[in-house]
Short mmCIF file of C-alpha atoms in Angstrom, two decimals:
data_model
loop_
_atom_site.label_atom_id
_atom_site.label_comp_id
_atom_site.label_asym_id
_atom_site.label_seq_id
_atom_site.Cartn_x
_atom_site.Cartn_y
_atom_site.Cartn_z
CA MET A 29 135.82 80.28 139.64
CA GLU A 30 137.58 83.52 139.90
CA GLY A 31 140.30 81.83 137.73
CA GLU A 32 137.86 81.09 134.84
CA ARG A 33 136.59 84.52 134.72
CA LYS A 34 139.16 86.24 132.40
CA ARG A 35 137.31 88.16 130.52
CA GLY A 36 137.67 91.37 132.68
CA ALA A 37 141.29 91.10 132.78
CA ARG A 38 142.66 90.77 129.18
CA LEU A 39 144.08 94.34 128.22
CA CYS A 40 144.07 96.05 124.95
CA SER A 41 147.10 95.08 122.65
CA VAL A 42 147.29 98.32 121.58
CA CYS A 43 147.32 100.76 124.36
CA LYS A 44 148.04 97.87 126.98
CA LYS A 45 145.66 100.05 129.31
CA ALA A 46 142.24 99.45 128.73
CA ARG A 47 140.15 96.27 128.60
CA ALA A 48 140.04 94.59 125.37
CA SER A 49 136.43 94.62 124.02
CA VAL A 50 136.47 93.20 120.54
CA LYS A 51 138.75 90.87 118.55
CA ARG A 52 139.33 92.59 115.05
CA PRO A 53 138.44 89.72 112.32
CA LYS A 54 141.01 91.39 110.09
CA THR A 55 144.09 91.06 112.41
CA LEU A 56 142.83 88.93 115.50
CA GLU A 57 144.10 91.66 117.56
CA GLN A 58 142.16 91.88 120.88
CA ILE A 59 141.82 95.58 121.28
CA CYS A 60 139.73 98.16 123.34
CA ARG A 61 136.89 100.48 122.20
CA GLU A 62 138.92 103.51 121.55
CA CYS A 63 141.84 101.93 119.84
CA PHE A 64 139.38 100.22 117.42
CA TYR A 65 137.70 103.54 116.57
CA ASP A 66 141.19 105.10 116.08
CA ALA A 67 142.38 102.16 113.95
CA PHE A 68 138.92 102.01 111.73
CA GLU A 69 139.06 105.76 111.41
CA SER A 70 142.72 106.16 110.38
CA GLU A 71 142.45 103.21 108.18
CA ILE A 72 139.49 105.36 106.36
CA HIS A 73 141.51 108.28 106.09
CA GLN A 74 144.59 106.32 104.76
CA VAL A 75 142.28 104.71 101.94
CA ILE A 76 140.72 108.20 101.17
CA VAL A 77 144.46 109.80 100.82
CA GLU A 78 146.00 107.21 99.17
CA ASN A 79 143.27 106.83 96.30
CA GLU A 80 142.80 110.57 96.21
CA LEU A 81 138.69 110.08 96.39
CA PHE A 82 138.32 114.02 97.03
CA LYS A 83 139.68 117.33 96.31
CA VAL A 84 139.42 120.39 98.46
CA GLY A 85 136.07 122.39 98.10
CA GLU A 86 134.17 119.31 96.58
CA ARG A 87 130.40 119.04 97.60
CA VAL A 88 129.90 115.52 98.52
CA ALA A 89 126.37 113.67 99.22
CA ILE A 90 126.49 110.96 101.88
CA GLY A 91 123.59 108.53 100.95
CA ALA A 92 121.69 108.13 104.49
CA SER A 93 119.17 105.52 105.19
CA GLY A 94 119.29 105.89 108.94
CA GLY A 95 120.88 102.10 109.53
CA LYS A 96 124.13 101.32 110.79
CA ASP A 97 126.30 101.57 107.74
CA SER A 98 125.14 104.96 106.71
CA THR A 99 125.23 106.41 110.14
CA VAL A 100 128.95 105.23 110.54
CA LEU A 101 129.88 107.04 107.25
CA ALA A 102 128.20 110.10 108.10
CA TYR A 103 129.84 110.13 111.53
CA VAL A 104 133.53 109.07 110.10
CA LEU A 105 133.07 111.40 106.90
CA SER A 106 132.27 114.39 109.22
CA LYS A 107 134.95 113.75 111.71
CA LEU A 108 137.76 112.84 109.11
CA ASN A 109 136.63 116.13 107.14
CA ARG A 110 137.00 118.39 110.43
CA ILE A 111 140.10 116.90 111.87
CA HIS A 112 142.33 116.43 108.36
CA ASN A 113 140.81 119.56 106.71
CA TYR A 114 139.69 117.87 103.78
CA GLY A 115 137.52 121.05 102.98
CA LEU A 116 134.55 119.33 101.91
CA HIS A 117 130.64 120.46 101.92
CA LEU A 118 129.20 117.64 103.08
CA PHE A 119 125.16 116.76 102.69
CA LEU A 120 122.99 113.94 103.91
CA LEU A 121 120.95 112.62 101.02
CA SER A 122 117.85 110.28 101.91
CA VAL A 123 115.30 108.29 99.81
CA ASP A 124 111.80 108.08 100.85
CA GLU A 125 110.16 105.10 99.29
CA GLY A 126 106.64 105.90 100.27
CA ILE A 127 106.26 102.90 102.58
CA THR A 128 103.89 103.41 105.31
CA GLY A 129 105.18 102.48 108.54
CA TYR A 130 108.37 101.47 107.17
CA ARG A 131 110.91 104.66 106.59
CA ASP A 132 109.49 106.63 109.84
CA ASP A 133 111.88 104.96 112.45
CA SER A 134 115.09 105.62 110.11
CA LEU A 135 114.16 108.68 108.99
CA GLN A 136 114.11 109.81 112.41
CA THR A 137 117.80 108.55 112.84
CA VAL A 138 118.62 110.61 109.91
CA HIS A 139 117.20 113.78 111.26
CA ARG A 140 119.19 112.94 114.43
CA ASN A 141 122.49 112.49 112.38
CA GLN A 142 121.68 116.05 110.63
CA LEU A 143 121.62 117.77 113.90
CA GLN A 144 124.61 115.52 115.58
CA TYR A 145 126.91 116.07 112.83
CA GLY A 146 125.42 119.62 111.78
CA LEU A 147 124.93 118.44 107.89
CA PRO A 148 122.55 119.60 105.54
CA LEU A 149 119.65 117.20 104.79
CA GLN A 150 117.98 116.59 101.49
CA LEU A 151 114.87 114.10 101.10
CA VAL A 152 113.87 112.80 97.60
CA SER A 153 110.86 110.77 97.48
CA TYR A 154 109.78 108.01 94.71
CA LYS A 155 106.53 110.06 94.51
CA ASP A 156 108.35 113.11 93.46
CA LEU A 157 110.66 111.40 91.34
CA TYR A 158 108.75 108.70 89.54
CA GLY A 159 104.93 109.60 90.31
CA TRP A 160 104.52 106.47 92.24
CA THR A 161 105.33 105.45 95.90
CA MET A 162 106.25 101.58 96.80
CA ASP A 163 102.73 101.37 98.65
CA GLU A 164 101.39 102.15 95.06
CA ILE A 165 103.44 100.01 93.38
CA VAL A 166 102.64 96.99 95.47
CA GLN A 167 99.17 97.50 95.02
CA VAL A 168 99.59 97.00 91.50
CA ILE A 169 102.39 94.41 91.42
CA GLY A 170 101.57 92.61 94.35
CA LEU A 171 104.53 91.60 97.16
CA LYS A 172 106.46 89.20 95.10
CA ASN A 173 108.27 91.21 92.66
CA ASN A 174 108.39 94.44 94.24
CA CYS A 175 111.87 94.32 95.27
CA THR A 176 112.96 94.79 91.49
CA PHE A 177 111.38 98.25 91.54
CA CYS A 178 112.63 99.49 95.25
CA GLY A 179 115.91 98.52 94.29
CA VAL A 180 116.49 100.00 90.84
CA PHE A 181 114.41 103.07 92.01
CA ARG A 182 116.61 103.64 94.97
CA ARG A 183 120.10 103.53 93.05
CA GLN A 184 118.59 106.16 90.72
CA ALA A 185 116.95 108.14 93.32
CA LEU A 186 120.51 108.39 95.19
CA ASP A 187 121.83 109.92 91.94
CA ARG A 188 119.09 112.29 90.99
CA GLY A 189 119.14 113.62 94.55
CA ALA A 190 122.87 114.16 94.04
CA ALA A 191 122.00 115.95 90.87
CA LEU A 192 119.37 118.06 92.74
CA LEU A 193 122.13 118.93 95.44
CA ASN A 194 124.79 120.07 92.78
CA VAL A 195 127.35 117.50 94.49
CA ASP A 196 130.57 116.29 92.72
CA LYS A 197 130.35 112.99 94.44
CA LEU A 198 127.99 110.59 96.37
CA VAL A 199 129.08 108.39 98.89
CA THR A 200 127.33 105.24 100.32
CA GLY A 201 128.38 103.13 103.33
CA HIS A 202 128.62 99.56 103.14
CA ASN A 203 130.07 96.91 105.31
CA ALA A 204 132.61 94.18 104.73
CA ASP A 205 130.11 91.26 105.04
CA ASP A 206 127.97 92.86 102.08
CA ILE A 207 130.70 93.41 99.55
CA ALA A 208 132.20 89.84 100.03
CA GLU A 209 128.50 88.87 99.56
CA THR A 210 128.09 91.00 96.37
CA VAL A 211 131.69 89.46 95.00
CA LEU A 212 130.21 85.87 95.75
CA LEU A 213 126.79 86.57 94.00
CA ASN A 214 128.12 88.13 90.93
CA LEU A 215 130.57 85.14 90.66
CA LEU A 216 127.72 82.68 91.08
CA ARG A 217 125.99 84.70 88.48
CA GLY A 218 128.46 84.79 86.17
CA ASP A 219 128.42 88.69 85.99
CA VAL A 220 132.01 89.42 85.26
CA ALA A 221 131.08 92.97 84.46
CA ARG A 222 129.74 93.70 87.98
CA LEU A 223 132.44 91.30 89.47
CA SER A 224 135.34 93.64 88.48
CA ARG A 225 133.24 96.77 89.22
CA CYS A 226 131.87 95.58 92.84
CA THR A 227 135.13 96.10 94.83
CA SER A 228 136.21 98.95 92.98
CA ILE A 229 136.24 102.05 94.84
CA THR A 230 135.11 104.83 92.65
CA THR A 231 131.84 103.07 91.07
CA GLY A 232 128.81 101.91 92.94
CA ILE A 233 126.61 98.73 92.05
CA TYR A 234 123.46 97.68 92.12
CA SER A 235 122.54 94.31 93.09
CA PRO A 236 119.04 92.92 94.01
CA ASN A 237 118.60 91.42 97.36
CA ALA A 238 116.58 88.37 96.41
CA TYR A 239 118.73 85.63 96.97
CA ARG A 240 121.41 87.49 99.36
CA GLY A 241 120.13 85.41 102.15
CA PHE A 242 121.88 82.34 101.08
CA ALA A 243 125.37 84.00 100.38
CA ARG A 244 125.13 85.90 103.72
CA GLU A 245 124.60 82.55 105.89
CA PHE A 246 127.48 81.07 103.81
CA ILE A 247 130.17 83.72 104.14
CA LYS A 248 129.04 84.11 108.10
CA ASP A 249 129.91 80.27 108.15
CA LEU A 250 132.81 80.67 106.64
CA GLU A 251 134.03 83.72 108.82
CA ARG A 252 133.54 81.30 112.03
CA ILE A 253 135.97 78.92 110.70
CA ARG A 254 138.56 81.56 109.26
CA PRO A 255 137.79 85.14 110.54
CA ARG A 256 139.73 86.67 107.77
CA ALA A 257 137.57 84.66 105.21
CA ILE A 258 135.34 87.86 104.29
CA LEU A 259 138.31 90.31 103.84
CA ASP A 260 139.86 87.40 101.47
CA ILE A 261 136.66 87.33 99.30
CA ILE A 262 136.90 90.96 98.97
CA LYS A 263 140.47 91.08 97.95
CA SER A 264 139.57 88.02 95.37
CA GLY A 265 136.90 90.24 93.94
CA GLU A 266 139.73 93.28 93.96
CA SER A 267 142.31 91.39 92.06
CA PHE A 268 139.83 89.83 89.58
CA ARG A 269 140.77 90.48 85.81
CA ILE A 270 138.87 90.03 82.89
CA CYS A 271 140.82 88.51 80.15
CA THR A 272 141.06 91.06 77.16
CA GLY A 273 139.08 89.08 74.79
CA THR A 274 135.83 89.20 76.76
CA LYS A 275 133.05 91.52 75.20
CA MET A 276 132.00 93.91 78.33
CA PRO A 277 128.89 95.76 78.16
CA GLU A 278 129.39 99.45 77.23
CA GLN A 279 128.13 102.12 79.39
CA GLY A 280 125.66 104.71 77.22
CA THR A 281 122.73 106.74 78.42
CA CYS A 282 119.27 106.23 78.48
CA GLN A 283 117.24 107.49 75.47
CA ARG A 284 114.62 108.41 77.70
CA CYS A 285 115.82 110.08 80.79
CA GLY A 286 119.58 110.35 80.35
CA TYR A 287 120.47 108.25 82.98
CA ILE A 288 123.63 106.05 82.86
CA SER A 289 122.40 102.65 81.10
CA SER A 290 124.08 99.83 78.89
CA GLN A 291 120.78 99.42 77.35
CA LYS A 292 118.37 101.62 74.77
CA TRP A 293 116.25 102.40 78.17
CA CYS A 294 117.77 102.22 81.61
CA LYS A 295 116.02 99.80 84.00
CA ALA A 296 114.01 102.20 85.76
CA CYS A 297 112.40 103.99 82.47
CA VAL A 298 111.59 100.36 81.45
CA LEU A 299 109.79 99.68 84.71
CA LEU A 300 108.00 102.97 84.84
CA ASP A 301 106.73 102.35 81.47
CA GLY A 302 105.19 99.01 82.17
CA LEU A 303 103.72 100.66 85.57
CA ASN A 304 102.05 103.56 83.53
CA ARG A 305 101.14 101.37 80.71
CA GLY A 306 99.49 98.79 83.09
CA LEU A 307 101.78 96.08 82.35
CA PRO A 308 103.84 96.22 85.61
CA LYS A 309 105.64 92.70 84.77
CA LEU A 310 107.24 94.38 81.96
CA GLY A 311 111.08 94.35 82.88
CA ILE A 312 111.21 91.74 85.31
CA GLY A 313 112.71 88.82 84.85
CA ARG A 314 115.25 88.03 81.88
CA SER A 315 113.36 88.16 78.80
CA PRO A 316 109.81 88.68 78.14
CA GLY A 317 107.74 85.74 78.96
CA SER A 318 110.63 84.15 81.12
CA GLU A 319 109.13 83.83 84.31
CA LYS A 320 107.07 80.72 84.10
CA GLY A 321 109.64 78.73 82.75
CA SER A 322 112.40 80.42 85.03
CA LYS A 323 115.26 78.03 85.83
CA GLN A 324 116.30 77.21 89.55
CA CYS A 325 119.40 77.22 90.34
CA GLY A 326 121.06 73.55 91.62
CA THR A 327 122.21 72.79 95.25
CA LEU A 328 126.07 73.72 95.78
CA HIS A 329 128.22 71.14 97.46
CA PHE A 330 131.38 72.24 98.94
CA MET B 11 120.65 85.15 138.92
CA GLN B 12 119.54 88.21 137.92
CA LEU B 13 120.66 89.50 134.39
CA THR B 14 119.69 91.81 131.77
CA LEU B 15 119.50 90.93 128.30
CA GLU B 16 119.20 93.15 125.24
CA PHE B 17 118.01 92.32 121.72
CA GLY B 18 118.63 94.37 118.95
CA GLY B 19 119.29 94.65 114.99
CA GLY B 20 115.97 93.12 114.26
CA LEU B 21 116.21 90.21 116.91
CA GLU B 22 113.72 92.07 119.32
CA LEU B 23 111.18 90.78 116.79
CA LEU B 24 111.74 87.37 117.72
CA CYS B 25 110.63 88.35 121.40
CA ASP B 26 107.63 90.23 121.47
CA SER B 27 109.56 93.53 120.03
CA LYS B 28 110.74 94.26 123.32
CA LYS B 29 114.30 95.07 123.34
CA ILE B 30 115.48 94.93 127.10
CA HIS B 31 114.54 91.94 129.18
CA ASP B 32 115.38 92.06 133.11
CA VAL B 33 115.23 88.21 133.88
CA ASN B 34 116.06 85.99 137.03
CA ILE B 35 117.30 82.72 135.70
CA GLU B 36 117.14 79.57 138.20
CA GLN B 37 120.11 77.13 138.12
CA HIS B 38 119.43 73.60 138.60
CA ASN B 39 121.06 70.59 139.59
CA GLY B 40 122.67 72.14 142.43
CA GLU B 41 125.26 73.52 139.69
CA ASP B 42 126.30 77.13 141.10
CA LYS B 43 127.60 78.42 137.57
CA LEU B 44 125.53 79.59 134.60
CA ILE B 45 127.69 79.76 131.42
CA MET B 46 126.56 81.23 128.02
CA LYS B 47 125.59 77.91 126.60
CA ASP B 48 123.06 77.72 129.64
CA LEU B 49 121.76 80.77 128.94
CA LEU B 50 120.92 80.70 124.96
CA SER B 51 119.02 77.52 125.71
CA TRP B 52 117.04 79.25 128.21
CA VAL B 53 116.56 82.25 125.79
CA ARG B 54 115.66 79.82 123.11
CA ASN B 55 112.95 78.20 125.83
CA ASN B 56 111.80 81.23 127.65
CA LEU B 57 112.15 84.43 125.51
CA ILE B 58 112.01 83.51 121.79
CA LYS B 59 108.47 83.34 120.74
CA GLU B 60 109.07 82.79 117.03
CA ARG B 61 111.39 81.87 114.24
CA PRO B 62 114.12 80.49 116.85
CA GLU B 63 116.22 79.86 113.82
CA MET B 64 116.95 83.47 113.18
CA PHE B 65 118.44 83.56 116.52
CA MET B 66 120.48 79.94 116.71
CA LYS B 67 121.78 77.39 114.64
CA GLY B 68 122.93 74.29 116.51
CA ASP B 69 123.67 74.89 120.07
CA THR B 70 125.10 78.34 119.50
CA VAL B 71 123.58 81.83 117.94
CA ARG B 72 123.41 81.94 114.29
CA PRO B 73 126.68 83.29 112.31
CA GLY B 74 126.47 87.11 112.03
CA VAL B 75 124.67 87.41 115.57
CA LEU B 76 126.88 89.58 117.54
CA VAL B 77 127.12 88.87 121.37
CA LEU B 78 128.40 91.28 124.12
CA VAL B 79 128.78 90.32 127.63
CA ASN B 80 129.32 93.60 129.79
CA ASP B 81 130.25 95.52 126.55
CA CYS B 82 132.90 93.03 125.71
CA ASP B 83 132.59 90.56 122.43
CA TRP B 84 132.32 87.09 123.93
CA GLU B 85 134.99 85.79 121.48
CA LEU B 86 137.13 87.36 124.33
CA SER B 87 135.64 85.69 127.15
CA GLY B 88 135.37 82.18 125.64
CA GLN B 89 132.02 82.17 123.75
CA LEU B 90 129.71 79.61 124.72
CA ASN B 91 132.10 78.74 128.04
CA THR B 92 131.88 82.13 129.36
CA SER B 93 130.69 82.02 132.70
CA LEU B 94 128.12 84.80 133.77
CA GLU B 95 127.92 86.57 137.22
CA GLU B 96 125.09 88.02 139.26
CA LYS B 97 123.83 91.69 137.23
CA ASP B 98 125.57 90.79 133.85
CA VAL B 99 124.44 92.56 130.66
CA VAL B 100 124.22 90.38 127.68
CA VAL B 101 123.42 91.91 124.41
CA PHE B 102 122.53 90.13 121.27
CA ILE B 103 122.54 92.10 118.08
CA SER B 104 121.80 90.69 114.61
CA THR B 105 123.90 92.22 111.77
CA LEU B 106 121.58 90.22 109.14
CA HIS B 107 119.14 92.85 108.77
CA GLY B 108 120.81 95.37 106.30
CA GLY B 109 122.42 98.63 107.01
#
């Protein structure tokens, strides 16, 4: 009995003192809580330094949803800024979509982050930015396609909030699972423009969450067979090169609001125009009228 | 056997939105030990009220659900074969509900 109960006995492979409490998928090392924090924070510091992500004196907004990823980001970045003297002015930036009963909990977490890390908080709401709350949009569009609105509006809301705060940079927190999933989805969709962008450090991406669930389950299954699989997928995304003959969409600006866009109007303006004209389905789907005849993707065999 | 079970990251929604459950599990067939495999099927039968597929896949947890036994990842203690003792604390956290 006692012999089998080894879980308390195994020591951290780094400090050799404390009890190991986690196995890092990246290295398969068994390490304790403190050594994991140390490794995690110093790797992030290394990435920041090597890629020269920040300059002294810059104003940086941290996208804060109140979820685990952005909370970890706010904690780590404010800590690194303090101990390594980055000289950054950090702000928390939160988006209120206007969904009754949904944000309350997570906005509480953001308010706690504000106090814990002493960071000023800027809240921007869909209502202020677009004239519509998500609740009002759902009333018009129904429950089916509202993710398109919420996703497009959220990505822009962060940028608009960042402009309001007059910051030089906006950072958002993600985890390896999310990024691997995005690489896979962009690959499956054949979206080469996003595929090469989605792992690069300096540009953000927006991907709708609709069929993420399948990819997520798939990569978590892969991870069980091979713990490094998630990082390997990210690596493939990073090393992806598009042959020079491929025509890539050009980045321009929206003729209506000035936001970055590869089209005449940015996606948010197309969606808003539809809402305001009482044609909310405008801008959803690949082309007008494609909704009914939309193709289903086939089954994948591995 | 008295255990404290904690559900987080959205899994609490499957068991009456209650995060912490103090439970008493009776061992059957004269077996004097309880392993995680037994606990999982007990949880599935006694605590999970809806959508069990969000919690389990096959005889183990769904990929993406973290399991901690006394604050230690169960990968270090033998996963399904981890033996449990009186007053142990087992935490289940789903990482599948967004960041």
